[in-house]
Amino acid sequence: MTRRGFLRGLLGVTLAGFLLALWSFWVTPAWRLRIVRWRILRDDWTGPPLRIVALSDFHVGEPYVGPDRIRRIVARANVLDPDLVVLLGDYAAGHRYITRPVRIAEIAPILASLQAPQGVFAILGNHDWWDDKTAQRQGGGPNLYAVALEAAGIPVLSNSSVQRDGFWLAGLEDQQALLRGRQGIVGLDDLPGTLAQVPEDAPLILLAHEPDIFPNVPDRVALTLSGHTHGGQVRLFGWSPVVPSRFGNRYAWGHVREKGRDLVVSGGIGCSIAPVRFGVPPEITVVELSGPRTASAPSRPPPRPAPRTDIPSPTGTR
């Protein structure tokens, strides 16, 4: 190889590396947004057919996820014509690489513009607890993120449940809420106590920020919705090298069915630790849940075309 050929090759590798870094550290986390759809048919679902829009892991903070981007996400979610909207936790920034902090008091009124006939409900994530130093010292709430969301009119489910039109929705408190030094991380979740609030034979959906609770979720829960993992943030050929879960890739992203139970893990919006995403862009997760009595019914009209608010990206339909 000549010296000139070597320099050309080195320049090509350098340019490719720069473009890859630009795509992974800026374009994807700051601009891309896809709609990921999952259709779940359950023989035991006796509730109404539901189109659920799940938004998770905002990790707000400029320049990646600021108020303007939240407004675009909310507008796009509303156009999807959901029956129910759920917010799966981690509104707090998850990394230090931000140019301006964005407070939950600024974001909550924007999220309050989400619209769904069955309501908009939220749970908290680990970063929402870790960011509230007063709650950490007290060993529990009130949590500043929950207070802001409730003040904006968004109910926060904390080991509590609510009856909707034809089904129940339960929200688990975070499983990694409290940082206790040598004692490790302590959760505030109470799965048995939460499910005890719901009639045994009622159609039930569970919200749990971390998916690691799923092996303990009983058969009576038709669907568990989680976030937390961000799909690993870097995902290659369906595999993520790093997943914040003791189960590794088992619950990293997407629809998981185990022993007749269904879990959907959203890839979320923002980033944690570092502002990088590759192979798993930010997403709005749509879950269409139905039972045998409704599966053969005429399908709902497709949602109205979403406004073009982000760099175009392929729709992740599953």
CSV table of N, CA and C in Angstrom, one decimal, residues 209-286:
chain,number,residue,atom,x,y,z
A,209,HIS,N,-42.3,0.6,36.4
A,209,HIS,CA,-41.3,1.2,35.6
A,209,HIS,C,-40.2,0.2,35.2
A,210,GLU,N,-39.7,-0.6,36.2
A,210,GLU,CA,-38.7,-1.6,35.9
A,210,GLU,C,-39.3,-2.9,35.5
A,211,PRO,N,-38.9,-3.5,34.4
A,211,PRO,CA,-39.6,-4.8,34.0
A,211,PRO,C,-39.2,-6.0,34.8
A,212,ASP,N,-38.2,-5.9,35.7
A,212,ASP,CA,-37.7,-7.0,36.5
A,212,ASP,C,-38.7,-7.6,37.4
A,213,ILE,N,-39.8,-6.9,37.6
A,213,ILE,CA,-40.9,-7.5,38.5
A,213,ILE,C,-41.7,-8.5,37.7
A,214,PHE,N,-41.5,-8.6,36.4
A,214,PHE,CA,-42.4,-9.4,35.6
A,214,PHE,C,-42.5,-10.9,36.0
A,215,PRO,N,-41.4,-11.6,36.4
A,215,PRO,CA,-41.6,-13.0,36.8
A,215,PRO,C,-42.5,-13.2,38.0
A,216,ASN,N,-42.7,-12.1,38.8
A,216,ASN,CA,-43.5,-12.2,40.0
A,216,ASN,C,-45.0,-11.8,39.7
A,217,VAL,N,-45.3,-11.3,38.5
A,217,VAL,CA,-46.6,-10.8,38.2
A,217,VAL,C,-47.5,-12.0,38.0
A,218,PRO,N,-48.6,-12.1,38.7
A,218,PRO,CA,-49.5,-13.3,38.5
A,218,PRO,C,-50.3,-13.3,37.2
A,219,ASP,N,-50.9,-14.5,36.9
A,219,ASP,CA,-51.6,-14.6,35.7
A,219,ASP,C,-52.8,-13.7,35.5
A,220,ARG,N,-53.3,-13.2,36.6
A,220,ARG,CA,-54.5,-12.4,36.5
A,220,ARG,C,-54.3,-11.1,35.9
A,221,VAL,N,-53.0,-10.7,35.8
A,221,VAL,CA,-52.6,-9.4,35.1
A,221,VAL,C,-52.5,-9.7,33.6
A,222,ALA,N,-53.4,-9.0,32.8
A,222,ALA,CA,-53.4,-9.3,31.4
A,222,ALA,C,-52.2,-8.8,30.7
A,223,LEU,N,-51.7,-7.6,31.1
A,223,LEU,CA,-50.6,-6.9,30.4
A,223,LEU,C,-49.8,-6.1,31.4
A,224,THR,N,-48.5,-6.2,31.4
A,224,THR,CA,-47.6,-5.4,32.2
A,224,THR,C,-46.9,-4.4,31.2
A,225,LEU,N,-46.9,-3.1,31.5
A,225,LEU,CA,-46.2,-2.1,30.7
A,225,LEU,C,-45.0,-1.6,31.5
A,226,SER,N,-43.8,-1.5,30.9
A,226,SER,CA,-42.6,-1.1,31.6
A,226,SER,C,-41.8,-0.2,30.7
A,227,GLY,N,-40.8,0.4,31.3
A,227,GLY,CA,-39.8,1.2,30.6
A,227,GLY,C,-38.4,0.9,31.1
A,228,HIS,N,-37.7,1.9,31.6
A,228,HIS,CA,-36.4,1.8,32.3
A,228,HIS,C,-35.2,1.4,31.5
A,229,THR,N,-35.3,0.4,30.6
A,229,THR,CA,-34.1,-0.1,30.0
A,229,THR,C,-33.6,0.7,28.8
A,230,HIS,N,-34.5,1.5,28.2
A,230,HIS,CA,-34.2,2.2,26.9
A,230,HIS,C,-33.7,1.3,25.8
A,231,GLY,N,-34.1,0.0,25.9
A,231,GLY,CA,-33.7,-1.0,24.9
A,231,GLY,C,-32.2,-1.2,25.0
A,232,GLY,N,-31.5,-0.8,26.1
A,232,GLY,CA,-30.1,-0.9,26.2
A,232,GLY,C,-29.3,0.4,25.6
A,233,GLN,N,-30.1,1.2,24.9
A,233,GLN,CA,-29.6,2.4,24.2
A,233,GLN,C,-28.7,2.1,23.0
A,234,VAL,N,-28.0,1.0,23.0
A,234,VAL,CA,-27.2,0.5,21.9
A,234,VAL,C,-27.7,-0.9,21.6
A,235,ARG,N,-28.2,-1.2,20.4
A,235,ARG,CA,-28.8,-2.5,20.1
A,235,ARG,C,-28.4,-2.9,18.8
A,236,LEU,N,-27.8,-4.1,18.7
A,236,LEU,CA,-27.3,-4.6,17.4
A,236,LEU,C,-27.8,-6.0,17.2
A,237,PHE,N,-28.5,-6.1,16.1
A,237,PHE,CA,-29.1,-7.4,15.7
A,237,PHE,C,-30.0,-8.0,16.8
A,238,GLY,N,-30.8,-7.2,17.4
A,238,GLY,CA,-31.7,-7.7,18.5
A,238,GLY,C,-31.0,-8.0,19.8
A,239,TRP,N,-29.8,-7.5,20.0
A,239,TRP,CA,-29.1,-7.7,21.2
A,239,TRP,C,-28.4,-6.5,21.7
A,240,SER,N,-28.5,-6.2,23.0
A,240,SER,CA,-27.9,-5.0,23.6
A,240,SER,C,-26.8,-5.4,24.6
A,241,PRO,N,-25.6,-4.8,24.4
A,241,PRO,CA,-24.5,-5.2,25.2
A,241,PRO,C,-24.6,-4.9,26.7
A,242,VAL,N,-25.3,-3.8,27.0
A,242,VAL,CA,-25.5,-3.3,28.4
A,242,VAL,C,-27.0,-3.1,28.6
A,243,VAL,N,-27.6,-3.7,29.5
A,243,VAL,CA,-29.0,-3.5,29.9
A,243,VAL,C,-29.2,-3.4,31.4
A,244,PRO,N,-29.8,-2.3,31.9
A,244,PRO,CA,-29.9,-2.1,33.3
A,244,PRO,C,-31.0,-3.0,33.9
A,245,SER,N,-30.8,-4.3,33.9
A,245,SER,CA,-31.7,-5.3,34.4
A,245,SER,C,-30.9,-6.5,34.8
A,246,ARG,N,-31.3,-7.1,35.9
A,246,ARG,CA,-30.6,-8.3,36.3
A,246,ARG,C,-30.9,-9.5,35.4
A,247,PHE,N,-31.8,-9.3,34.5
A,247,PHE,CA,-32.1,-10.4,33.6
A,247,PHE,C,-31.5,-10.2,32.2
A,248,GLY,N,-30.6,-9.2,32.1
A,248,GLY,CA,-29.9,-8.9,30.8
A,248,GLY,C,-30.9,-8.6,29.7
A,249,ASN,N,-30.7,-9.2,28.6
A,249,ASN,CA,-31.5,-9.0,27.4
A,249,ASN,C,-32.9,-9.6,27.5
A,250,ARG,N,-33.2,-10.4,28.5
A,250,ARG,CA,-34.5,-11.0,28.6
A,250,ARG,C,-35.7,-10.0,28.5
A,251,TYR,N,-35.5,-8.9,29.2
A,251,TYR,CA,-36.6,-7.8,29.2
A,251,TYR,C,-36.0,-6.5,28.7
A,252,ALA,N,-35.1,-6.6,27.7
A,252,ALA,CA,-34.5,-5.3,27.3
A,252,ALA,C,-35.4,-4.4,26.5
A,253,TRP,N,-36.2,-5.0,25.7
A,253,TRP,CA,-37.1,-4.2,24.8
A,253,TRP,C,-38.2,-5.0,24.2
A,254,GLY,N,-39.3,-4.4,24.0
A,254,GLY,CA,-40.4,-5.0,23.1
A,254,GLY,C,-41.4,-5.9,23.9
A,255,HIS,N,-42.0,-6.7,23.1
A,255,HIS,CA,-43.1,-7.6,23.6
A,255,HIS,C,-42.5,-8.9,24.0
A,256,VAL,N,-42.7,-9.3,25.3
A,256,VAL,CA,-42.3,-10.6,25.8
A,256,VAL,C,-43.5,-11.4,26.3
A,257,ARG,N,-43.6,-12.6,25.9
A,257,ARG,CA,-44.6,-13.5,26.4
A,257,ARG,C,-44.0,-14.6,27.1
A,258,GLU,N,-44.3,-14.8,28.4
A,258,GLU,CA,-43.8,-15.9,29.2
A,258,GLU,C,-45.0,-16.6,29.9
A,259,LYS,N,-45.1,-17.9,29.8
A,259,LYS,CA,-46.1,-18.6,30.5
A,259,LYS,C,-47.5,-18.0,30.4
A,260,GLY,N,-47.8,-17.5,29.2
A,260,GLY,CA,-49.1,-17.0,29.0
A,260,GLY,C,-49.3,-15.6,29.4
A,261,ARG,N,-48.2,-14.9,30.0
A,261,ARG,CA,-48.3,-13.6,30.4
A,261,ARG,C,-47.6,-12.6,29.5
A,262,ASP,N,-48.1,-11.4,29.4
A,262,ASP,CA,-47.6,-10.5,28.4
A,262,ASP,C,-47.0,-9.3,29.0
A,263,LEU,N,-45.8,-8.9,28.5
A,263,LEU,CA,-45.0,-7.7,29.0
A,263,LEU,C,-44.6,-6.9,27.7
A,264,VAL,N,-44.8,-5.6,27.8
A,264,VAL,CA,-44.2,-4.7,26.7
A,264,VAL,C,-43.3,-3.7,27.4
A,265,VAL,N,-42.1,-3.7,26.9
A,265,VAL,CA,-41.1,-2.8,27.4
A,265,VAL,C,-40.8,-1.7,26.4
A,266,SER,N,-41.1,-0.5,26.7
A,266,SER,CA,-40.9,0.7,25.8
A,266,SER,C,-39.4,1.0,25.8
A,267,GLY,N,-39.0,1.4,24.6
A,267,GLY,CA,-37.6,1.9,24.4
A,267,GLY,C,-37.4,3.3,24.9
A,268,GLY,N,-38.5,4.0,25.2
A,268,GLY,CA,-38.5,5.3,25.8
A,268,GLY,C,-38.0,6.4,24.9
A,269,ILE,N,-37.9,7.6,25.5
A,269,ILE,CA,-37.6,8.8,24.8
A,269,ILE,C,-36.1,9.3,25.0
A,270,GLY,N,-35.7,9.4,26.2
A,270,GLY,CA,-34.4,10.0,26.5
A,270,GLY,C,-33.3,9.0,26.7
A,271,CYS,N,-32.2,9.5,27.4
A,271,CYS,CA,-31.0,8.6,27.6
A,271,CYS,C,-30.6,8.7,29.1
A,272,SER,N,-29.9,7.7,29.5
A,272,SER,CA,-29.4,7.7,30.8
A,272,SER,C,-27.9,7.4,30.8
A,273,ILE,N,-27.1,7.9,31.7
A,273,ILE,CA,-25.7,7.7,31.8
A,273,ILE,C,-25.0,8.6,30.7
A,274,ALA,N,-25.3,8.3,29.5
A,274,ALA,CA,-24.7,9.0,28.4
A,274,ALA,C,-25.7,9.3,27.3
A,275,PRO,N,-25.6,10.4,26.6
A,275,PRO,CA,-26.6,10.7,25.5
A,275,PRO,C,-26.3,10.0,24.2
A,276,VAL,N,-26.5,8.7,24.2
A,276,VAL,CA,-26.2,7.9,23.0
A,276,VAL,C,-27.3,6.9,22.8
A,277,ARG,N,-27.7,6.8,21.5
A,277,ARG,CA,-28.6,5.7,21.1
A,277,ARG,C,-28.2,5.3,19.7
A,278,PHE,N,-28.1,3.9,19.5
A,278,PHE,CA,-27.8,3.3,18.2
A,278,PHE,C,-28.6,2.0,18.1
A,279,GLY,N,-29.4,2.0,17.1
A,279,GLY,CA,-30.2,0.8,16.8
A,279,GLY,C,-31.5,0.7,17.6
A,280,VAL,N,-31.7,1.7,18.5
A,280,VAL,CA,-32.9,1.7,19.3
A,280,VAL,C,-33.3,3.2,19.5
A,281,PRO,N,-33.9,3.8,18.4
A,281,PRO,CA,-34.2,5.2,18.5
A,281,PRO,C,-35.3,5.5,19.5
A,282,PRO,N,-35.5,6.8,19.9
A,282,PRO,CA,-36.6,7.1,20.8
A,282,PRO,C,-37.9,6.7,20.2
A,283,GLU,N,-38.9,6.4,21.0
A,283,GLU,CA,-40.1,5.8,20.5
A,283,GLU,C,-41.3,6.2,21.3
A,284,ILE,N,-42.4,6.3,20.6
A,284,ILE,CA,-43.8,6.3,21.2
A,284,ILE,C,-44.3,4.8,21.0
A,285,THR,N,-44.6,4.2,22.1
A,285,THR,CA,-45.1,2.8,22.1
A,285,THR,C,-46.6,2.7,22.0
A,286,VAL,N,-47.1,2.0,21.1
A,286,VAL,CA,-48.5,1.8,21.0
A,286,VAL,C,-48.9,0.3,21.1
